[in-house]
PDB file of N, CA and C in Angstrom:
ATOM      1  N   MET A1052      20.057  -2.748 177.769  1.00 52.00           N
ATOM      2  CA  MET A1052      19.345  -2.497 176.540  1.00 52.00           C
ATOM      3  C   MET A1052      18.564  -3.749 176.151  1.00 52.00           C
ATOM      4  N   ALA A1053      17.376  -3.552 175.741  1.00 60.00           N
ATOM      5  CA  ALA A1053      16.506  -4.669 175.375  1.00 60.00           C
ATOM      6  C   ALA A1053      16.854  -5.180 173.979  1.00 60.00           C
ATOM      7  N   ASN A1054      16.441  -6.392 173.705  1.00 81.00           N
ATOM      8  CA  ASN A1054      16.635  -6.960 172.367  1.00 81.00           C
ATOM      9  C   ASN A1054      15.568  -6.388 171.443  1.00 81.00           C
ATOM     10  N   ARG A1055      15.930  -5.352 170.733  1.00 88.00           N
ATOM     11  CA  ARG A1055      14.997  -4.726 169.796  1.00 88.00           C
ATOM     12  C   ARG A1055      15.278  -5.222 168.388  1.00 88.00           C
ATOM     13  N   ARG A1056      14.240  -5.338 167.619  1.00 94.00           N
ATOM     14  CA  ARG A1056      14.396  -5.719 166.214  1.00 94.00           C
ATOM     15  C   ARG A1056      15.021  -4.541 165.455  1.00 94.00           C
ATOM     16  N   TRP A1057      15.740  -4.883 164.404  1.00 96.00           N
ATOM     17  CA  TRP A1057      16.317  -3.861 163.538  1.00 96.00           C
ATOM     18  C   TRP A1057      15.281  -3.491 162.486  1.00 96.00           C
ATOM     19  N   SER A1058      14.838  -2.254 162.506  1.00 96.00           N
ATOM     20  CA  SER A1058      13.884  -1.787 161.499  1.00 96.00           C
ATOM     21  C   SER A1058      14.639  -1.448 160.211  1.00 96.00           C
ATOM     22  N   ASP A1059      13.904  -1.249 159.142  1.00 97.00           N
ATOM     23  CA  ASP A1059      14.524  -0.840 157.874  1.00 97.00           C
ATOM     24  C   ASP A1059      15.238   0.496 158.040  1.00 97.00           C
ATOM     25  N   GLU A1060      14.662   1.372 158.851  1.00 97.00           N
ATOM     26  CA  GLU A1060      15.275   2.674 159.103  1.00 97.00           C
ATOM     27  C   GLU A1060      16.573   2.514 159.885  1.00 97.00           C
ATOM     28  N   ASP A1061      16.585   1.602 160.856  1.00 97.00           N
ATOM     29  CA  ASP A1061      17.805   1.338 161.627  1.00 97.00           C
ATOM     30  C   ASP A1061      18.916   0.838 160.713  1.00 97.00           C
ATOM     31  N   VAL A1062      18.570  -0.088 159.818  1.00 97.00           N
ATOM     32  CA  VAL A1062      19.559  -0.644 158.897  1.00 97.00           C
ATOM     33  C   VAL A1062      20.083   0.444 157.960  1.00 97.00           C
ATOM     34  N   ALA A1063      19.207   1.288 157.454  1.00 97.00           N
ATOM     35  CA  ALA A1063      19.634   2.380 156.573  1.00 97.00           C
ATOM     36  C   ALA A1063      20.558   3.329 157.323  1.00 97.00           C
ATOM     37  N   ASP A1064      20.223   3.639 158.573  1.00 97.00           N
ATOM     38  CA  ASP A1064      21.059   4.511 159.389  1.00 97.00           C
ATOM     39  C   ASP A1064      22.414   3.864 159.644  1.00 97.00           C
ATOM     40  N   LEU A1065      22.420   2.574 159.939  1.00 96.00           N
ATOM     41  CA  LEU A1065      23.668   1.848 160.164  1.00 96.00           C
ATOM     42  C   LEU A1065      24.547   1.908 158.921  1.00 96.00           C
ATOM     43  N   ARG A1066      23.966   1.625 157.770  1.00 96.00           N
ATOM     44  CA  ARG A1066      24.734   1.674 156.514  1.00 96.00           C
ATOM     45  C   ARG A1066      25.331   3.065 156.292  1.00 96.00           C
ATOM     46  N   HIS A1067      24.530   4.081 156.527  1.00 96.00           N
ATOM     47  CA  HIS A1067      24.987   5.461 156.326  1.00 96.00           C
ATOM     48  C   HIS A1067      26.152   5.790 157.260  1.00 96.00           C
ATOM     49  N   GLN A1068      26.038   5.393 158.514  1.00 95.00           N
ATOM     50  CA  GLN A1068      27.085   5.704 159.481  1.00 95.00           C
ATOM     51  C   GLN A1068      28.377   4.943 159.195  1.00 95.00           C
ATOM     52  N   VAL A1069      28.255   3.692 158.739  1.00 93.00           N
ATOM     53  CA  VAL A1069      29.449   2.929 158.375  1.00 93.00           C
ATOM     54  C   VAL A1069      30.134   3.583 157.185  1.00 93.00           C
ATOM     55  N   GLU A1070      29.357   3.968 156.181  1.00 92.00           N
ATOM     56  CA  GLU A1070      29.909   4.636 155.004  1.00 92.00           C
ATOM     57  C   GLU A1070      30.580   5.951 155.372  1.00 92.00           C
ATOM     58  N   ALA A1071      30.056   6.621 156.388  1.00 93.00           N
ATOM     59  CA  ALA A1071      30.630   7.892 156.833  1.00 93.00           C
ATOM     60  C   ALA A1071      31.897   7.691 157.658  1.00 93.00           C
ATOM     61  N   GLY A1072      32.204   6.426 157.997  1.00 91.00           N
ATOM     62  CA  GLY A1072      33.438   6.140 158.715  1.00 91.00           C
ATOM     63  C   GLY A1072      33.355   6.210 160.222  1.00 91.00           C
ATOM     64  N   HIS A1073      32.153   6.187 160.768  1.00 93.00           N
ATOM     65  CA  HIS A1073      31.995   6.226 162.223  1.00 93.00           C
ATOM     66  C   HIS A1073      32.460   4.910 162.841  1.00 93.00           C
ATOM     67  N   THR A1074      32.913   4.972 164.072  1.00 92.00           N
ATOM     68  CA  THR A1074      33.360   3.772 164.769  1.00 92.00           C
ATOM     69  C   THR A1074      32.159   2.963 165.244  1.00 92.00           C
ATOM     70  N   VAL A1075      32.388   1.674 165.490  1.00 92.00           N
ATOM     71  CA  VAL A1075      31.327   0.812 166.000  1.00 92.00           C
ATOM     72  C   VAL A1075      30.839   1.357 167.334  1.00 92.00           C
ATOM     73  N   ARG A1076      31.757   1.805 168.155  1.00 94.00           N
ATOM     74  CA  ARG A1076      31.393   2.348 169.473  1.00 94.00           C
ATOM     75  C   ARG A1076      30.443   3.534 169.335  1.00 94.00           C
ATOM     76  N   ASP A1077      30.780   4.466 168.455  1.00 95.00           N
ATOM     77  CA  ASP A1077      29.942   5.653 168.276  1.00 95.00           C
ATOM     78  C   ASP A1077      28.584   5.302 167.668  1.00 95.00           C
ATOM     79  N   ILE A1078      28.593   4.393 166.700  1.00 95.00           N
ATOM     80  CA  ILE A1078      27.338   3.983 166.065  1.00 95.00           C
ATOM     81  C   ILE A1078      26.433   3.320 167.098  1.00 95.00           C
ATOM     82  N   ALA A1079      26.999   2.388 167.857  1.00 95.00           N
ATOM     83  CA  ALA A1079      26.210   1.666 168.862  1.00 95.00           C
ATOM     84  C   ALA A1079      25.632   2.627 169.892  1.00 95.00           C
ATOM     85  N   HIS A1080      26.447   3.546 170.354  1.00 97.00           N
ATOM     86  CA  HIS A1080      25.980   4.506 171.354  1.00 97.00           C
ATOM     87  C   HIS A1080      24.832   5.360 170.791  1.00 97.00           C
ATOM     88  N   GLY A1081      25.004   5.844 169.580  1.00 96.00           N
ATOM     89  CA  GLY A1081      23.979   6.685 168.964  1.00 96.00           C
ATOM     90  C   GLY A1081      22.680   5.957 168.692  1.00 96.00           C
ATOM     91  N   MET A1082      22.789   4.656 168.426  1.00 96.00           N
ATOM     92  CA  MET A1082      21.597   3.873 168.121  1.00 96.00           C
ATOM     93  C   MET A1082      21.039   3.183 169.364  1.00 96.00           C
ATOM     94  N   MET A1083      21.689   3.420 170.504  1.00 95.00           N
ATOM     95  CA  MET A1083      21.294   2.820 171.774  1.00 95.00           C
ATOM     96  C   MET A1083      21.253   1.297 171.676  1.00 95.00           C
ATOM     97  N   ARG A1084      22.352   0.735 171.142  1.00 96.00           N
ATOM     98  CA  ARG A1084      22.516  -0.706 171.024  1.00 96.00           C
ATOM     99  C   ARG A1084      23.894  -1.062 171.552  1.00 96.00           C
ATOM    100  N   THR A1085      24.100  -2.330 171.836  1.00 95.00           N
ATOM    101  CA  THR A1085      25.419  -2.752 172.282  1.00 95.00           C
ATOM    102  C   THR A1085      26.364  -2.797 171.088  1.00 95.00           C
ATOM    103  N   GLN A1086      27.653  -2.717 171.383  1.00 93.00           N
ATOM    104  CA  GLN A1086      28.643  -2.831 170.318  1.00 93.00           C
ATOM    105  C   GLN A1086      28.570  -4.215 169.669  1.00 93.00           C
ATOM    106  N   GLU A1087      28.300  -5.226 170.483  1.00 93.00           N
ATOM    107  CA  GLU A1087      28.210  -6.580 169.954  1.00 93.00           C
ATOM    108  C   GLU A1087      27.049  -6.714 168.972  1.00 93.00           C
ATOM    109  N   ALA A1088      25.902  -6.148 169.320  1.00 94.00           N
ATOM    110  CA  ALA A1088      24.732  -6.209 168.436  1.00 94.00           C
ATOM    111  C   ALA A1088      24.989  -5.435 167.151  1.00 94.00           C
ATOM    112  N   THR A1089      25.631  -4.290 167.291  1.00 94.00           N
ATOM    113  CA  THR A1089      25.930  -3.461 166.126  1.00 94.00           C
ATOM    114  C   THR A1089      26.912  -4.169 165.216  1.00 94.00           C
ATOM    115  N   ARG A1090      27.953  -4.728 165.791  1.00 92.00           N
ATOM    116  CA  ARG A1090      28.960  -5.449 165.014  1.00 92.00           C
ATOM    117  C   ARG A1090      28.337  -6.674 164.322  1.00 92.00           C
ATOM    118  N   ALA A1091      27.472  -7.389 165.030  1.00 93.00           N
ATOM    119  CA  ALA A1091      26.815  -8.561 164.451  1.00 93.00           C
ATOM    120  C   ALA A1091      25.945  -8.171 163.259  1.00 93.00           C
ATOM    121  N   ARG A1092      25.208  -7.084 163.382  1.00 95.00           N
ATOM    122  CA  ARG A1092      24.354  -6.645 162.273  1.00 95.00           C
ATOM    123  C   ARG A1092      25.215  -6.199 161.092  1.00 95.00           C
ATOM    124  N   MET A1093      26.326  -5.530 161.387  1.00 94.00           N
ATOM    125  CA  MET A1093      27.234  -5.121 160.319  1.00 94.00           C
ATOM    126  C   MET A1093      27.768  -6.343 159.572  1.00 94.00           C
ATOM    127  N   GLN A1094      28.095  -7.401 160.304  1.00 92.00           N
ATOM    128  CA  GLN A1094      28.579  -8.623 159.666  1.00 92.00           C
ATOM    129  C   GLN A1094      27.490  -9.266 158.819  1.00 92.00           C
ATOM    130  N   MET A1095      26.272  -9.296 159.340  1.00 93.00           N
ATOM    131  CA  MET A1095      25.160  -9.867 158.574  1.00 93.00           C
ATOM    132  C   MET A1095      24.935  -9.126 157.263  1.00 93.00           C
ATOM    133  N   LEU A1096      25.152  -7.818 157.288  1.00 94.00           N
ATOM    134  CA  LEU A1096      24.926  -6.980 156.113  1.00 94.00           C
ATOM    135  C   LEU A1096      26.151  -6.892 155.205  1.00 94.00           C
ATOM    136  N   GLY A1097      27.250  -7.516 155.618  1.00 93.00           N
ATOM    137  CA  GLY A1097      28.478  -7.469 154.821  1.00 93.00           C
ATOM    138  C   GLY A1097      29.180  -6.129 154.878  1.00 93.00           C
ATOM    139  N   LEU A1098      29.025  -5.411 155.982  1.00 92.00           N
ATOM    140  CA  LEU A1098      29.612  -4.083 156.110  1.00 92.00           C
ATOM    141  C   LEU A1098      30.954  -4.083 156.835  1.00 92.00           C
ATOM    142  N   THR A1099      31.457  -5.250 157.203  1.00 84.00           N
ATOM    143  CA  THR A1099      32.733  -5.322 157.911  1.00 84.00           C
ATOM    144  C   THR A1099      33.798  -5.876 156.988  1.00 84.00           C
ATOM    145  N   LYS A1100      35.046  -5.548 157.317  1.00 68.00           N
ATOM    146  CA  LYS A1100      36.171  -6.064 156.563  1.00 68.00           C
ATOM    147  C   LYS A1100      36.718  -7.287 157.287  1.00 68.00           C
ATOM    148  N   PRO A1101      37.219  -8.255 156.552  1.00 62.00           N
ATOM    149  CA  PRO A1101      37.850  -9.395 157.221  1.00 62.00           C
ATOM    150  C   PRO A1101      39.022  -8.924 158.078  1.00 62.00           C
ATOM    151  N   ARG A1102      39.284  -9.635 159.149  1.00 61.00           N
ATOM    152  CA  ARG A1102      40.324  -9.242 160.091  1.00 61.00           C
ATOM    153  C   ARG A1102      41.701  -9.075 159.441  1.00 61.00           C
ATOM    154  N   GLU A1103      42.043  -9.899 158.451  1.00 56.00           N
ATOM    155  CA  GLU A1103      43.372  -9.775 157.862  1.00 56.00           C
ATOM    156  C   GLU A1103      43.564  -8.419 157.189  1.00 56.00           C
ATOM    157  N   PHE A1104      42.502  -7.843 156.646  1.00 55.00           N
ATOM    158  CA  PHE A1104      42.616  -6.527 156.050  1.00 55.00           C
ATOM    159  C   PHE A1104      42.793  -5.466 157.136  1.00 55.00           C
ATOM    160  N   LYS A1105      42.092  -5.622 158.241  1.00 59.00           N
ATOM    161  CA  LYS A1105      42.241  -4.688 159.343  1.00 59.00           C
ATOM    162  C   LYS A1105      43.661  -4.746 159.889  1.00 59.00           C
ATOM    163  N   ALA A1106      44.198  -5.954 160.051  1.00 61.00           N
ATOM    164  CA  ALA A1106      45.552  -6.105 160.569  1.00 61.00           C
ATOM    165  C   ALA A1106      46.558  -5.467 159.618  1.00 61.00           C
ATOM    166  N   ALA A1107      46.371  -5.631 158.318  1.00 63.00           N
ATOM    167  CA  ALA A1107      47.279  -5.030 157.344  1.00 63.00           C
ATOM    168  C   ALA A1107      47.198  -3.504 157.391  1.00 63.00           C
ATOM    169  N   ALA A1108      46.014  -2.976 157.582  1.00 63.00           N
ATOM    170  CA  ALA A1108      45.851  -1.522 157.661  1.00 63.00           C
ATOM    171  C   ALA A1108      46.542  -0.973 158.898  1.00 63.00           C
ATOM    172  N   ILE A1109      46.417  -1.659 160.008  1.00 67.00           N
ATOM    173  CA  ILE A1109      47.073  -1.225 161.245  1.00 67.00           C
ATOM    174  C   ILE A1109      48.583  -1.291 161.069  1.00 67.00           C
ATOM    175  N   LYS A1110      49.069  -2.373 160.487  1.00 69.00           N
ATOM    176  CA  LYS A1110      50.508  -2.547 160.266  1.00 69.00           C
ATOM    177  C   LYS A1110      51.037  -1.434 159.366  1.00 69.00           C
ATOM    178  N   ALA A1111      50.289  -1.071 158.337  1.00 71.00           N
ATOM    179  CA  ALA A1111      50.715  -0.023 157.412  1.00 71.00           C
ATOM    180  C   ALA A1111      50.813   1.329 158.108  1.00 71.00           C
ATOM    181  N   ARG A1112      49.963   1.559 159.097  1.00 71.00           N
ATOM    182  CA  ARG A1112      50.021   2.827 159.832  1.00 71.00           C
ATOM    183  C   ARG A1112      51.179   2.847 160.807  1.00 71.00           C
ATOM    184  N   VAL A1113      51.511   1.716 161.398  1.00 69.00           N
ATOM    185  CA  VAL A1113      52.548   1.657 162.425  1.00 69.00           C
ATOM    186  C   VAL A1113      53.942   1.670 161.811  1.00 69.00           C
ATOM    187  N   GLU A1114      54.160   0.977 160.716  1.00 65.00           N
ATOM    188  CA  GLU A1114      55.493   0.873 160.137  1.00 65.00           C
ATOM    189  C   GLU A1114      56.081   2.211 159.714  1.00 65.00           C
ATOM    190  N   PRO A1115      55.322   3.124 159.084  1.00 60.00           N
ATOM    191  CA  PRO A1115      55.926   4.423 158.757  1.00 60.00           C
ATOM    192  C   PRO A1115      56.373   5.189 160.011  1.00 60.00           C
ATOM    193  N   GLU A1116      55.636   5.033 161.110  1.00 57.00           N
ATOM    194  CA  GLU A1116      56.033   5.689 162.351  1.00 57.00           C
ATOM    195  C   GLU A1116      57.353   5.139 162.844  1.00 57.00           C
ATOM    196  N   ARG A1117      57.553   3.824 162.724  1.00 56.00           N
ATOM    197  CA  ARG A1117      58.807   3.203 163.143  1.00 56.00           C
ATOM    198  C   ARG A1117      59.954   3.698 162.285  1.00 56.00           C
ATOM    199  N   GLU A1118      59.738   3.802 160.977  1.00 56.00           N
ATOM    200  CA  GLU A1118      60.787   4.276 160.076  1.00 56.00           C
ATOM    201  C   GLU A1118      61.218   5.689 160.426  1.00 56.00           C
ATOM    202  N   CYS A1119      60.265   6.540 160.767  1.00 58.00           N
ATOM    203  CA  CYS A1119      60.584   7.921 161.152  1.00 58.00           C
ATOM    204  C   CYS A1119      61.380   7.945 162.457  1.00 58.00           C
ATOM    205  N   ALA A1120      61.042   7.074 163.378  1.00 59.00           N
ATOM    206  CA  ALA A1120      61.720   7.038 164.673  1.00 59.00           C
ATOM    207  C   ALA A1120      63.148   6.528 164.522  1.00 59.00           C
ATOM    208  N   GLU A1121      63.406   5.655 163.535  1.00 58.00           N
ATOM    209  CA  GLU A1121      64.724   5.098 163.336  1.00 58.00           C
ATOM    210  C   GLU A1121      65.678   6.087 162.692  1.00 58.00           C
ATOM    211  N   GLN A1122      65.165   7.077 161.983  1.00 59.00           N
ATOM    212  CA  GLN A1122      66.016   8.021 161.258  1.00 59.00           C
ATOM    213  C   GLN A1122      66.548   9.097 162.134  1.00 59.00           C
TER     214      GLN A1122
END
């Protein structure tokens, strides 16, 4: 994929897809961009969550599963 500039329409589409909850992989594929480029643009626009919040969200999903397995 070539290094293409992000147009205003691309940025609007990116914002819409992030708000809709699409994954970086799906967004990148649909926009014909690399995941790295998509993730970088999301960071520039402030559309990503800090890693500690992501880790806490993952932990919150895993712990209830463990509790169910222990019972």
